[in-house]
Short mmCIF file of C-alpha atoms and ligand atoms in Angstrom, two decimals:
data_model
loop_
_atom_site.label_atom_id
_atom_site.label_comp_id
_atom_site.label_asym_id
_atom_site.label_seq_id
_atom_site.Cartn_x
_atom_site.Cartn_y
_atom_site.Cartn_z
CA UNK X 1247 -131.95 35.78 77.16
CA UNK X 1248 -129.58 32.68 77.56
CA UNK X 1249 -126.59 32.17 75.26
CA UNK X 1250 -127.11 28.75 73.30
CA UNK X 1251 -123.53 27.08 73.37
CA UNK X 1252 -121.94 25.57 70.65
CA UNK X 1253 -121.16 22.55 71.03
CA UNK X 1254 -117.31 21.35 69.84
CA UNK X 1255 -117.58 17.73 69.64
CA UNK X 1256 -119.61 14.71 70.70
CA UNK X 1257 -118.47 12.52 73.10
CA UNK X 1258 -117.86 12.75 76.69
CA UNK X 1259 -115.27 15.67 76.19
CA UNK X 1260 -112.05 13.46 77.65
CA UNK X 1261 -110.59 13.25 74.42
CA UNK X 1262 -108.47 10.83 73.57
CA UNK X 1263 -109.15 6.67 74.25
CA UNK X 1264 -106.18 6.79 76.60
CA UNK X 1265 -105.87 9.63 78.94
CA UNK X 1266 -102.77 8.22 80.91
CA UNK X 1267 -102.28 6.27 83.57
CA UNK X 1268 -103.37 3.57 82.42
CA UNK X 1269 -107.29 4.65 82.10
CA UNK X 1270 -109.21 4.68 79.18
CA UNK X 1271 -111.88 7.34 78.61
CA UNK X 1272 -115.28 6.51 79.09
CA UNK X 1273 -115.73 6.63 75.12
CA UNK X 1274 -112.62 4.56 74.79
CA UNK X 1275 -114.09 2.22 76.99
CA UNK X 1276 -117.32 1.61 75.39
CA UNK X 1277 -115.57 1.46 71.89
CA UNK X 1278 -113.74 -1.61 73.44
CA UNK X 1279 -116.74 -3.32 74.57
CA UNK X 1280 -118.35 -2.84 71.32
CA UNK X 1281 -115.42 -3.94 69.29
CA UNK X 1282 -114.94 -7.33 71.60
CA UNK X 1283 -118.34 -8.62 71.31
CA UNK X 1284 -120.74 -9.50 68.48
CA UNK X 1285 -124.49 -10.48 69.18
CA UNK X 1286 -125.13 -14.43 69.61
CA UNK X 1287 -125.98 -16.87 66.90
CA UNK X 1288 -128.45 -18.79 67.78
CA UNK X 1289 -132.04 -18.10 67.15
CA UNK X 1290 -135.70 -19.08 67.87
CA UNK X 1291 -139.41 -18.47 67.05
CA UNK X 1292 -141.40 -16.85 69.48
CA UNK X 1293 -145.12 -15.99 68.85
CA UNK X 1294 -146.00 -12.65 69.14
CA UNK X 1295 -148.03 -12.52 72.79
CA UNK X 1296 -144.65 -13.85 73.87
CA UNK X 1297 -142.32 -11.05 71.33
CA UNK X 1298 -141.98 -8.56 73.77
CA UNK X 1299 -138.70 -7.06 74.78
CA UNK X 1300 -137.23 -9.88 72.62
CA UNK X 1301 -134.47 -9.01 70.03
CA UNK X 1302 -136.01 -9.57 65.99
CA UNK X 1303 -132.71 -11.67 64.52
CA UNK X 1304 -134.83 -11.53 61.06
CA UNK X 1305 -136.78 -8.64 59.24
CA UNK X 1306 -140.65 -8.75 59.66
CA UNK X 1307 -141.33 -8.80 56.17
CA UNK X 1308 -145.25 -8.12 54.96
CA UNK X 1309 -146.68 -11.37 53.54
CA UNK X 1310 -149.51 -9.44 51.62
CA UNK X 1311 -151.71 -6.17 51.05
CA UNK X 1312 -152.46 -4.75 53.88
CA UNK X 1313 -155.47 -3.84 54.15
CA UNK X 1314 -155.99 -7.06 52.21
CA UNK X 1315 -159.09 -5.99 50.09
CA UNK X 1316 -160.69 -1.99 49.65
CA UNK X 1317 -163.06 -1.29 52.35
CA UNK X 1318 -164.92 1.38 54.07
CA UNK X 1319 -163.55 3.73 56.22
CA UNK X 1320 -166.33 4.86 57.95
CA UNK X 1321 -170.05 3.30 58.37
CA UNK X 1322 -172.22 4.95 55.57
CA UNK X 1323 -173.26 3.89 52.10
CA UNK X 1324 -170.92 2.61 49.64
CA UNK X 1325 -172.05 3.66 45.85
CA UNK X 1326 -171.02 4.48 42.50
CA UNK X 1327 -170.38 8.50 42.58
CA UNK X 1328 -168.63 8.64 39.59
CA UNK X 1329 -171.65 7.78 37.59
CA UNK X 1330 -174.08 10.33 39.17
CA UNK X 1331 -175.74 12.04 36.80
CA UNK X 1332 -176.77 15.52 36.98
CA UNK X 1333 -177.21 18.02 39.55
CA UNK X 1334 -178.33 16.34 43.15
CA UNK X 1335 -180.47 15.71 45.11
CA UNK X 1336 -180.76 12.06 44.23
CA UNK X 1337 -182.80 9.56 45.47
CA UNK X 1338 -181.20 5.92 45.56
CA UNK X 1339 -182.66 2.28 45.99
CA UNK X 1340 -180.37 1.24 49.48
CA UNK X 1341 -179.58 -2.02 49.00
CA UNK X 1342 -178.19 -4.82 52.06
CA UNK X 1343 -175.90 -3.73 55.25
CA UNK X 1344 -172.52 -5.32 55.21
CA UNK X 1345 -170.86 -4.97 58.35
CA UNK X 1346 -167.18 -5.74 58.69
CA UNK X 1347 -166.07 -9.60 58.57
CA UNK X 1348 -168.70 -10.26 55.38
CA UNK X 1349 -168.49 -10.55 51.98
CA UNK X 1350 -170.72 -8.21 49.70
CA UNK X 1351 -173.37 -10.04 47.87
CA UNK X 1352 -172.33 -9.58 44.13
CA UNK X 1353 -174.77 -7.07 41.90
CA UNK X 1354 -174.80 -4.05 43.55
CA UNK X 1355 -177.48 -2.53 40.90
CA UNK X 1356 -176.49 0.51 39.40
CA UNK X 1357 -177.64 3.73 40.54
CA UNK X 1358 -178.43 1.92 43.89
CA UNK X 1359 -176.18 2.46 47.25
CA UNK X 1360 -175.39 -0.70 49.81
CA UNK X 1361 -174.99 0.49 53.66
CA UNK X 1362 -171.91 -0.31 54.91
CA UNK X 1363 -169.86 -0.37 58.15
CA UNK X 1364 -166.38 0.37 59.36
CA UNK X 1365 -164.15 -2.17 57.69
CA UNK X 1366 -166.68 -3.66 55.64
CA UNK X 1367 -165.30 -4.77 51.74
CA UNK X 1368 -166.17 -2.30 49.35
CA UNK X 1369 -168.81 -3.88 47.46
CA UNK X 1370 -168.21 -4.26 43.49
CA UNK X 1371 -168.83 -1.16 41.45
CA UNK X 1372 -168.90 1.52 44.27
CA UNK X 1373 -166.04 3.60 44.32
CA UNK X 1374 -166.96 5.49 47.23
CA UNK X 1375 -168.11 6.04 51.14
CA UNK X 1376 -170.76 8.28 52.00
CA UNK X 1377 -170.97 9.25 55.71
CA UNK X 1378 -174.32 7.75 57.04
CA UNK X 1379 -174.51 11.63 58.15
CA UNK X 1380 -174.78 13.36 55.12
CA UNK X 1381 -177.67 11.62 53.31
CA UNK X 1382 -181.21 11.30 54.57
CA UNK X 1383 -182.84 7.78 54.95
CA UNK X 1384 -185.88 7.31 54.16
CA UNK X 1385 -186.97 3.53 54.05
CA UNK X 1386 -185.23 1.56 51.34
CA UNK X 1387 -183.90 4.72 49.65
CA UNK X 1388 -181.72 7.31 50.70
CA UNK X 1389 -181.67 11.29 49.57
CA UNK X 1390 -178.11 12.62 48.82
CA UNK X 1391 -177.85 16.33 48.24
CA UNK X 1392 -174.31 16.71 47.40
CA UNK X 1393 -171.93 15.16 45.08
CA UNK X 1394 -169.47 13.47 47.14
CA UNK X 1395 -166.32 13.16 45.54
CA UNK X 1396 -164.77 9.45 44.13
CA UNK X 1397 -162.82 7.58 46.36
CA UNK X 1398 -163.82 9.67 50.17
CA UNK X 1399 -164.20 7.33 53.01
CA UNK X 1400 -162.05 4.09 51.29
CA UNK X 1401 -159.03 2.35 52.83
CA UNK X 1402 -157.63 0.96 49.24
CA UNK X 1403 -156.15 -2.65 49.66
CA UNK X 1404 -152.26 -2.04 49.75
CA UNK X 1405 -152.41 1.15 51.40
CA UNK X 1406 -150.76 0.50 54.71
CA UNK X 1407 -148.47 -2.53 53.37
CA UNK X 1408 -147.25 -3.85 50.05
CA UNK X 1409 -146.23 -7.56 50.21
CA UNK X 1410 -142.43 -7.88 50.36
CA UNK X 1411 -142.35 -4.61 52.06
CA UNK X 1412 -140.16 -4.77 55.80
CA UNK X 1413 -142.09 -3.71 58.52
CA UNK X 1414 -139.70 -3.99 61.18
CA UNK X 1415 -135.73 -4.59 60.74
CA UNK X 1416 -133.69 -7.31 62.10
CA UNK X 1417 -131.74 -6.36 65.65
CA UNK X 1418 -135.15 -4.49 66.74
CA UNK X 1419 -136.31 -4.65 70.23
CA UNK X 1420 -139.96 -5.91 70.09
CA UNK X 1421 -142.40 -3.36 71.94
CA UNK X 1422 -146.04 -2.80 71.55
CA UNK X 1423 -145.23 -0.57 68.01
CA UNK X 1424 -143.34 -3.06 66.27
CA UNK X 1425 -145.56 -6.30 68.03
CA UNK X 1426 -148.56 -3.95 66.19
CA UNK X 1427 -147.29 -3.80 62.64
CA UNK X 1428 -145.42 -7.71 62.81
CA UNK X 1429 -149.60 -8.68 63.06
CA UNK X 1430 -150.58 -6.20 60.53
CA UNK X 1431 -148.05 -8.04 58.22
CA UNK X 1432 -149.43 -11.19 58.98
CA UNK X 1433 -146.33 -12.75 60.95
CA UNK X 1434 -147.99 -15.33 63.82
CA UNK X 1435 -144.54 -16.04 65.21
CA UNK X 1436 -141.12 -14.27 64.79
CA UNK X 1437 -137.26 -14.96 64.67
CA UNK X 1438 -135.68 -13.79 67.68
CA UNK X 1439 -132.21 -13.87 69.09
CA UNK X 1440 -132.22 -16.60 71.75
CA UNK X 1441 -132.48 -14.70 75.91
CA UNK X 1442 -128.90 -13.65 77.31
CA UNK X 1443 -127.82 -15.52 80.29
CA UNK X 1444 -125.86 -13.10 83.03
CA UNK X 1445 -124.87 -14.12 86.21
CA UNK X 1446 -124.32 -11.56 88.87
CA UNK X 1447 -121.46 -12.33 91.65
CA UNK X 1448 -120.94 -10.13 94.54
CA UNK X 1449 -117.69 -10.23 96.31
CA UNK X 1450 -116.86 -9.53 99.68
CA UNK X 1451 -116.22 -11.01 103.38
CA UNK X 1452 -118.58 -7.89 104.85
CA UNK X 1453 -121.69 -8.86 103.36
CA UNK X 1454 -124.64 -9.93 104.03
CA UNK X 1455 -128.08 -10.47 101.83
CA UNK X 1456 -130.46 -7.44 102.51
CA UNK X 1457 -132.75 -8.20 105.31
CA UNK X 1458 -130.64 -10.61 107.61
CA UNK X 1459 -129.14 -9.21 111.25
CA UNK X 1460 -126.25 -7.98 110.81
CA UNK X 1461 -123.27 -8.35 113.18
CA UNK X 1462 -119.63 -7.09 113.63
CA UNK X 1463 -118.19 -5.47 110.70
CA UNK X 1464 -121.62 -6.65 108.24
CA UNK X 1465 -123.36 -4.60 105.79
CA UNK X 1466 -126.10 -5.78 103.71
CA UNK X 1467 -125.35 -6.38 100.01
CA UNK X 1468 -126.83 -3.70 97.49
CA UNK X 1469 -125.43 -5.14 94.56
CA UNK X 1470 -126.82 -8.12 94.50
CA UNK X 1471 -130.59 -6.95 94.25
CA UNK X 1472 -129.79 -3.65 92.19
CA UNK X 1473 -128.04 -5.69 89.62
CA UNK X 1474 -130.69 -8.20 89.28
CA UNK X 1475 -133.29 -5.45 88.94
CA UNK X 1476 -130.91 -3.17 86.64
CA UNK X 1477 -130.53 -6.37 84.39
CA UNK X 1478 -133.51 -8.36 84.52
CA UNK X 1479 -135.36 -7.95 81.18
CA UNK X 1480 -137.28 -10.33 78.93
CA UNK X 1481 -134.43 -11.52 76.39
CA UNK X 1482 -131.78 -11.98 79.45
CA UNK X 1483 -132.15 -15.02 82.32
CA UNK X 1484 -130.25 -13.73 85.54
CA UNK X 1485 -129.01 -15.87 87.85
CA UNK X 1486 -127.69 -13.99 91.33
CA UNK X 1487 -125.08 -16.63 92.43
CA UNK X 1488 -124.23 -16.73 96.04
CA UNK X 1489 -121.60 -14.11 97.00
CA UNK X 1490 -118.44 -14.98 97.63
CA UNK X 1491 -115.91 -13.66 100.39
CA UNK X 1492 -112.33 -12.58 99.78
CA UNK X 1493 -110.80 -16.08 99.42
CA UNK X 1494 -109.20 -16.74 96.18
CA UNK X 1495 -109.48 -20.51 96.01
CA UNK X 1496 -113.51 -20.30 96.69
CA UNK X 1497 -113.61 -17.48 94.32
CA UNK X 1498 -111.75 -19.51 91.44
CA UNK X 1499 -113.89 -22.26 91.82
CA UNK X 1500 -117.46 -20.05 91.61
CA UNK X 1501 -115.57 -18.28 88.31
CA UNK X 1502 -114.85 -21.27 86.76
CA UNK X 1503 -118.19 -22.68 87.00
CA UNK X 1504 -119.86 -20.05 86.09
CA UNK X 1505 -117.95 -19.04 82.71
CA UNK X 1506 -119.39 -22.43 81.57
CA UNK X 1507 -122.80 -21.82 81.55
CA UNK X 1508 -123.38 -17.92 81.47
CA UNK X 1509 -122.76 -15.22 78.71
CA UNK X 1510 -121.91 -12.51 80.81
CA UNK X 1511 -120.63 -12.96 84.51
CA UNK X 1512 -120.85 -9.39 86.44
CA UNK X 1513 -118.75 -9.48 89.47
CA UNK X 1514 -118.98 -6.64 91.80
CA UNK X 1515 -116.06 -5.20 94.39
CA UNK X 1516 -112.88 -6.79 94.72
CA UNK X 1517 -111.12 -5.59 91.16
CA UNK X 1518 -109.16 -2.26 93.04
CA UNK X 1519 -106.00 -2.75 94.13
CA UNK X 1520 -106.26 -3.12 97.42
CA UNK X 1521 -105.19 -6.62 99.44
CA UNK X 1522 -108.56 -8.01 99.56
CA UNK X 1523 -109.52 -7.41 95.35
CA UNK X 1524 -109.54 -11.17 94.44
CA UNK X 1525 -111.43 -10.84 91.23
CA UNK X 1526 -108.67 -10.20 88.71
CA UNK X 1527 -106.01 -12.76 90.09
CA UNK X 1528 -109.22 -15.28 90.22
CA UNK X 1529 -109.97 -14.81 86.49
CA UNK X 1530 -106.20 -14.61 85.13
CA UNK X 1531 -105.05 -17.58 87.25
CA UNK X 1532 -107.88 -19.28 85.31
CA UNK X 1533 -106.47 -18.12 81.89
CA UNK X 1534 -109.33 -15.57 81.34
CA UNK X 1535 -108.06 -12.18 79.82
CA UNK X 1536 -108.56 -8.54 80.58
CA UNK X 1537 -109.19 -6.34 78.19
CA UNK X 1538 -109.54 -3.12 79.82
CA UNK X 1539 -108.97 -2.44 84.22
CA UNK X 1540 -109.03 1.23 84.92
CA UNK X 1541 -111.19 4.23 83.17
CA UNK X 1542 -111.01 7.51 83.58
CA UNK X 1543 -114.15 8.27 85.44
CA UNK X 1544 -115.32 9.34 88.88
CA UNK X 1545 -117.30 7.54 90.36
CA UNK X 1546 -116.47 3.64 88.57
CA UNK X 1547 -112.43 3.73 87.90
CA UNK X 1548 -111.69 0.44 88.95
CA UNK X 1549 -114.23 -0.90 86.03
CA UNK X 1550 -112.98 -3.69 84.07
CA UNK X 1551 -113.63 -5.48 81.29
CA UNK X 1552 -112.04 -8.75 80.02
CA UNK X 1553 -113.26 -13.00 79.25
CA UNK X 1554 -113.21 -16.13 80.68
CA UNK X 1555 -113.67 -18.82 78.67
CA UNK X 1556 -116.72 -17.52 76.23
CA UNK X 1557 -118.08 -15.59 79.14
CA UNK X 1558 -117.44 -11.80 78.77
CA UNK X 1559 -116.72 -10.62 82.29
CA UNK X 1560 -117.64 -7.23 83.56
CA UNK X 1561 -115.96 -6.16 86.90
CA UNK X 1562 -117.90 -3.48 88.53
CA UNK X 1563 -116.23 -1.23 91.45
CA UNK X 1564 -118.38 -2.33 94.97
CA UNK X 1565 -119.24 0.60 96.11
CA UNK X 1566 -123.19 0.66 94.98
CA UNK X 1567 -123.39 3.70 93.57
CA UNK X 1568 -120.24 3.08 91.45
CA UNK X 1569 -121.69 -0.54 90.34
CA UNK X 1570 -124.87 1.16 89.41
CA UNK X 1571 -123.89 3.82 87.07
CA UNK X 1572 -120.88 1.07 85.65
CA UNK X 1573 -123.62 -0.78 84.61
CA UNK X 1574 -126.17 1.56 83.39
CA UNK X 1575 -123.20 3.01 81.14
CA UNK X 1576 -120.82 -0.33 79.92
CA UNK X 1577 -123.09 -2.92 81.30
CA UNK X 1578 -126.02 -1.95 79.36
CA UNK X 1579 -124.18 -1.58 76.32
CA UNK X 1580 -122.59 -5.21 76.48
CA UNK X 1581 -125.70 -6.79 76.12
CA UNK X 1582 -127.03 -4.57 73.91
CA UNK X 1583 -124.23 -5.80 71.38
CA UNK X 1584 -124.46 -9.50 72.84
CA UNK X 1585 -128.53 -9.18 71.69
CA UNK X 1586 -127.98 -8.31 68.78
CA UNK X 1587 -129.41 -4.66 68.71
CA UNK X 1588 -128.59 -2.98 65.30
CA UNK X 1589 -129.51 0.83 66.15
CA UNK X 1590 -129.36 1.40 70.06
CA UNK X 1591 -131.37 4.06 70.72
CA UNK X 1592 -129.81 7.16 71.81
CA UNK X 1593 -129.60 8.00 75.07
CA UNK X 1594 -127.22 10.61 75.37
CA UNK X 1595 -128.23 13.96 74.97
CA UNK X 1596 -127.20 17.57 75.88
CA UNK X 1597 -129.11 19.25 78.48
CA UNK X 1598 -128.89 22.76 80.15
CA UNK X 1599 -127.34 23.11 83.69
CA UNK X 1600 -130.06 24.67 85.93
CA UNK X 1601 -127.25 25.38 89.11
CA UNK X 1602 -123.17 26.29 89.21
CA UNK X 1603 -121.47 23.47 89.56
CA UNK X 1604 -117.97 23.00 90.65
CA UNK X 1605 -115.78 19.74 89.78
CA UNK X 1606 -112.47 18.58 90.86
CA UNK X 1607 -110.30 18.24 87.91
CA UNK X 1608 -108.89 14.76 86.87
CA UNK X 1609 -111.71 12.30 86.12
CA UNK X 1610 -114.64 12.64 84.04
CA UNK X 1611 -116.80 12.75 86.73
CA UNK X 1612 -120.85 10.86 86.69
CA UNK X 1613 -122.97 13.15 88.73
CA UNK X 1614 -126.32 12.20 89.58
CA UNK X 1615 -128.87 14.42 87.81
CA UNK X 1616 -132.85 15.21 87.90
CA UNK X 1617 -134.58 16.27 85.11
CA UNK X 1618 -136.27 19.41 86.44
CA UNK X 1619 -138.12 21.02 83.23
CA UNK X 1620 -137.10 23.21 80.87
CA UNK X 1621 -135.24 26.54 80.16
CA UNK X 1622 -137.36 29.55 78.32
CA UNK X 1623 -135.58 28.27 74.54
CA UNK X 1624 -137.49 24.78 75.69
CA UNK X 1625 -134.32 23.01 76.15
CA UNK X 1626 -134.24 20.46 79.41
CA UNK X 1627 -132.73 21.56 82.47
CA UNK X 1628 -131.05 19.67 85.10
CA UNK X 1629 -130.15 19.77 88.98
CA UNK X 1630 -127.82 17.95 90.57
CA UNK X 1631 -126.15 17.15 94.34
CA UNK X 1632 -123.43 19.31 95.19
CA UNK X 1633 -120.98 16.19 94.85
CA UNK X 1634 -120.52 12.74 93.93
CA UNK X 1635 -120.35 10.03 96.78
CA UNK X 1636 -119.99 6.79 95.28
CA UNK X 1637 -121.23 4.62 98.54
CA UNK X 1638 -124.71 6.80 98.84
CA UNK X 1639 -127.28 5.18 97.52
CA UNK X 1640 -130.11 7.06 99.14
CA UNK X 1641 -129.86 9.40 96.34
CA UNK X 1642 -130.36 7.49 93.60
CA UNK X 1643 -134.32 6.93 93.94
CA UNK X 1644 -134.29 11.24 92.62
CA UNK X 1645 -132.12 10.83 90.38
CA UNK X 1646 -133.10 10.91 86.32
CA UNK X 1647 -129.89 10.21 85.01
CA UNK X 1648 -125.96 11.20 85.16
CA UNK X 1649 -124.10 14.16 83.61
CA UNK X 1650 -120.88 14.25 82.76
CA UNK X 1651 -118.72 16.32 83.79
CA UNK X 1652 -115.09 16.22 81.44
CA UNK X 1653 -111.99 15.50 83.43
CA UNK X 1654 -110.57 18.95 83.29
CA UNK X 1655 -113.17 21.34 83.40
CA UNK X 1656 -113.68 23.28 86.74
CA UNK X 1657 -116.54 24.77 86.93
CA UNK X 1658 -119.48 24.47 85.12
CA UNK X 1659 -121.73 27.78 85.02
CA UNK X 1660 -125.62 27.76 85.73
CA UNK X 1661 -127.03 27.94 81.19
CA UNK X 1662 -123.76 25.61 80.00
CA UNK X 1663 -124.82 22.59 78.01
CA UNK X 1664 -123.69 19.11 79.51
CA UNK X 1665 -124.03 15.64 78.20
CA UNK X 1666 -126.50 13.81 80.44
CA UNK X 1667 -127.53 10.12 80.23
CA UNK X 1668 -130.91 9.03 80.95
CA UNK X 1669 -131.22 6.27 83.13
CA UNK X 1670 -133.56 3.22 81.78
CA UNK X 1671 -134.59 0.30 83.42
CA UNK X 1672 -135.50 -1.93 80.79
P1 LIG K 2071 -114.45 -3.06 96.94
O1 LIG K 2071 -114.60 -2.58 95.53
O2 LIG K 2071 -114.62 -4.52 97.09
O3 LIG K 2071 -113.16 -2.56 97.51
O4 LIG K 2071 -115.61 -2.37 97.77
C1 LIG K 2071 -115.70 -0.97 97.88
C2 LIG K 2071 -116.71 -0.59 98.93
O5 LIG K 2071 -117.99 -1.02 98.52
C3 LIG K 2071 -116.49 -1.23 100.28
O6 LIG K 2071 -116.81 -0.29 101.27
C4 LIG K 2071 -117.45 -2.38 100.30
O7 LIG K 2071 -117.87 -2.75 101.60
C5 LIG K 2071 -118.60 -1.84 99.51
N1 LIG K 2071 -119.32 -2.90 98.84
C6 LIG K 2071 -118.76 -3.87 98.07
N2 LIG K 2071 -119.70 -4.71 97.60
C7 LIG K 2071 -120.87 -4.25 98.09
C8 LIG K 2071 -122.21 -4.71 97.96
N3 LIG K 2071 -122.51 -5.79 97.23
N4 LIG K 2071 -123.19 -4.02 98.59
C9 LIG K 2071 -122.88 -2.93 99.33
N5 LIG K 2071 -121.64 -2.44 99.47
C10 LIG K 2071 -120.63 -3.10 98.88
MG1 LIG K 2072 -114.35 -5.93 98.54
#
C-alpha cells in the first residue's frame, strides 16, 4: 500500500516570485506575463466550417427552441395515450407516415395513431411515441397490448436549448464540441478574436537551416522548425524570419522591422550573458523594455520577457531543448492571454513518481517525463531520464511532458507526488 501525500501548496514549490539573484520563479514569471498582456481588440466573423481553433470574442447565444418543435424520438406511432380507454389490447386506424423534414397533415382522428420516424413533428393531439416494436401491424390498423405511458419516445421543443440561453462563452477555443452546439443554436457565423501574428527569429553565427551541408563550426538550426511547429495553430500566422548572426547592427535592423508588423516576436539564443548574446542590447538600444531576464529554472534561465514597440518579445535560451520547454511553459501562455482565452484549461497536474530521482539543488529544475500508466490507487505515474541536458533533443520525441522538480529538494523518492505539465501541440 502506497502513502498518498498531502500536498502543501499549489504552485511549482519555489516559493516566493523572487528567489534571489535576480530570477524570478517560474510562477512569478508567468504571473508577469499574464499581468503585461491583455487579449487583442479587434474582431471578425468567421463561419463555422472555418471556427475551428479560433478564439469566440462573443457568447454563442441560442436564437430559439432547440429542438424547435416536439418530435419523435424514435420511429413508431405517434398517438393520443392519454385518452385510451380501458384495459388493452386496442386496435387503432394507422393513419399517414411522416418522416423527419415534413409537416403532419392536420386531423389526426381521435382514437387513430400516425406512423412516425426519428425526428418527425409530433403530429397535433398525440402526446406520445410508441416503438414500431411493441405494437403489431396489421394493414391500416395496428394492435397495442400495453398502455404506454404519456409523453415516452418525445424530444419536447425547448428541451436541449431555451432562446437567450449561452451555449458557449466568450474567450472559448472553438473545437468540434462547441462548433456542435454554436449550430444547434442556430449561429451560421461567429465573433472571433482576429489570428495572432508571431514571428520566430533565431540568432546565431553557427547556424544553418536543417538540411543544408554543413561546414566548419555549423550546426543546423532546431529552433527555427520546432518553434514554427510548437506555435503554428489556426488563430496565430507565423512567420520564421531569416536568422540572424551575432552582429548587432543586422540584428537591430531585423528587430525593428519586425516589432512593426508582428504581435509577438520570439527570438531564440543570444539573451545569456556571454559576448556573443546580441538580443537584449538589440532591443534596448531600440527603446524596447524588459520586463523580466533571468528565472529560476533549469533548463531555460536565461528566459526573458520584455516589448518593443507593441510587440511583446519573448527571448528563449538557444539551446533546443531549453527553447522548447520555454515555450511550451511562458510561450504558450502569452498567447493564450494575447487570444483572448478566458479559462485556460489546466494543464498542470500532480502525478506519482514511478523511479528515485535525484536533483541538484538550486533551480527548479524541468525534467522530461513519460506518462507510463498508473499506480494501484489509479493515480498516473511517470518516468523520467536520469538528468536534464538542455542541448539533447533526441529525447524529446518520448517525452509526455515535464515535471518539476522545486529548487531545493534533493531527492525525490519512487510514490512522491510531483507537478507535471503535459505537453500540447495545439
Ligand atoms: P545561446 O543561447 O545563443 O548562447 O546558444 C546556446 C547553445 O544553443 C549554443 O550551443 C548554440 O549553438 C545552440 N543553439 C542556439 N540556437 C540554436 C538553434 N536555433 N538550433 C540549434 N542549436 C542552437
Ligand atoms: Mg548564440
Amino acid at each position: 500500500m502506497k502513502t498518498v501525500h498531502r500536498l502543501e501548496r499549489p504552485g511549482c514549490g519555489c516559493g516566493e516570485d523572487e528567489v534571489g539573484d535576480g530570477l524570478l520563479s517560474l510562477d512569478g514569471a508567468l504571473a508577469r506575463i499574464a499581468g503585461k498582456s491583455v487579449a487583442v481588440e479587434e474582431t471578425e466573423h468567421v463561419s463555422l466550417q472555418h471556427a475551428r481553433g479560433r478564439v469566440l470574442a462573443e457568447p454563442v447565444i441560442s436564437a430559439t427552441l432547440s429542438p424547435p418543435f416536439d418530435n419523435a424520438a424514435m420511429d413508431g406511432y405517434a398517438l393520443a395515450a392519454g385518452t385510451l380507454e380501458g384495459e388493452g389490447p386496442w386496435v387503432l386506424p394507422v393513419g399517414d407516415c411522416i418522416a423527419a423534414g415534413h409537416v403532419p397533415g392536420d386531423a389526426v382522428r381521435e382514437g387513430s395513431a400516425v406512423q412516425v420516424l426519428t425526428g418527425a413533428p409530433l403530429p397535433k393531439r398525440t402526446d406520445t411515441v410508441v416503438m414500431q416494436e411493441h405494437v403489431q401491424r396489421e394493414g391500416d390498423r395496428l394492435v397495442l397490448r400495453r398502455r404506454p405511458e404519456v409523453g415516452t419516445h418525445i424530444r419536447p421543443a425547448g428541451e436541449d436549448m431555451m432562446p437567450g440561453q449561452v451555449i458557449v462563452a466568450a474567450g472559448t477555443r472553438l473545437g468540434p464540441r462547441e462548433i456542435a452546439a454554436a449550430a444547434a443554436a442556430g449561429a451560421g457565423s461567429l465573433r472571433v478574436r482576429r489570428k495572432l501574428s508571431v514571428v520566430i527569429l533565431a540568432t546565431g553565427d553557427e547556424l544553418r537551416p536543417a538540411g543544408d551541408p554543413l561546414a566548419g563550426a555549423h550546426i543546423w538550426d532546431v529552433n527555427s522548425p520546432m518553434l514554427a511547429a510548437a506555435i503554428s495553430r489556426e488563430d496565430v500566422e507565423v512567420l520564421v524570419s531569416r536568422h540572424e548572426g551575432d552582429a548587432l547592427g543586422p540584428l537591430r535592423a531585423r528587430l525593428s522591422c519586425l516589432s512593426e508588423t508582428a504581435d509577438v516576436i520570439v527570438t531564440s539564443g543570444g539573451v545569456s550573458a556571454g559576448a556573443a548574446d546580441l538580443v537584449r542590447p538589440a532591443i534596448s538600444g531600440l527603446g524596447g523594455e524588459t520586463v523580466f531576464s533571468g528565472v529560476a529554472i533549469k533548463p531555460g534561465k536565461p528566459l526573458t520577457f520584455g516589448r518593443l514597440g507593441k510587440a511583446f518579445w519573448l527571448g528563449l535560451p538557444g539551446n533546443p531543448l531549453a527553447a522548447f520547454t520555454t515555450w511550451m511553459l511562458f510561450g504558450n501562455r502569452l498567447l493564450e492571454r494575447l487570444a483572448g482565452i478566458s479559462a485556460p484549461r489546466a494543464r498542470r497536474r500532480h502525478v506519482v513518481t514511478g523511479m528515485r530521482l535525484s536533483h541538484k539543488p538550486g533551480r527548479c529544475e524541468l525534467r522530461l517525463a513519460r506518462l507510463a500508466g498508473f499506480d494501484g490507487l489509479g493515480r498516473e505515474v511517470i518516468l523520467c531520464p536520469d538528468v536534464t541536458n538542455s542541448a539533447r533533443v533526441s529525447l524529446l520525441p518520448q517525452a509526455d511532458g515535464l515535471v518539476l522538480i522545486p529548487a531545493e529538494v534533493e531527492s525525490i523518492s519512487e510514490g512522491d507526488l510531483l507537478e507535471f505539465v503535459q505537453f500540447f501541440e495545439r
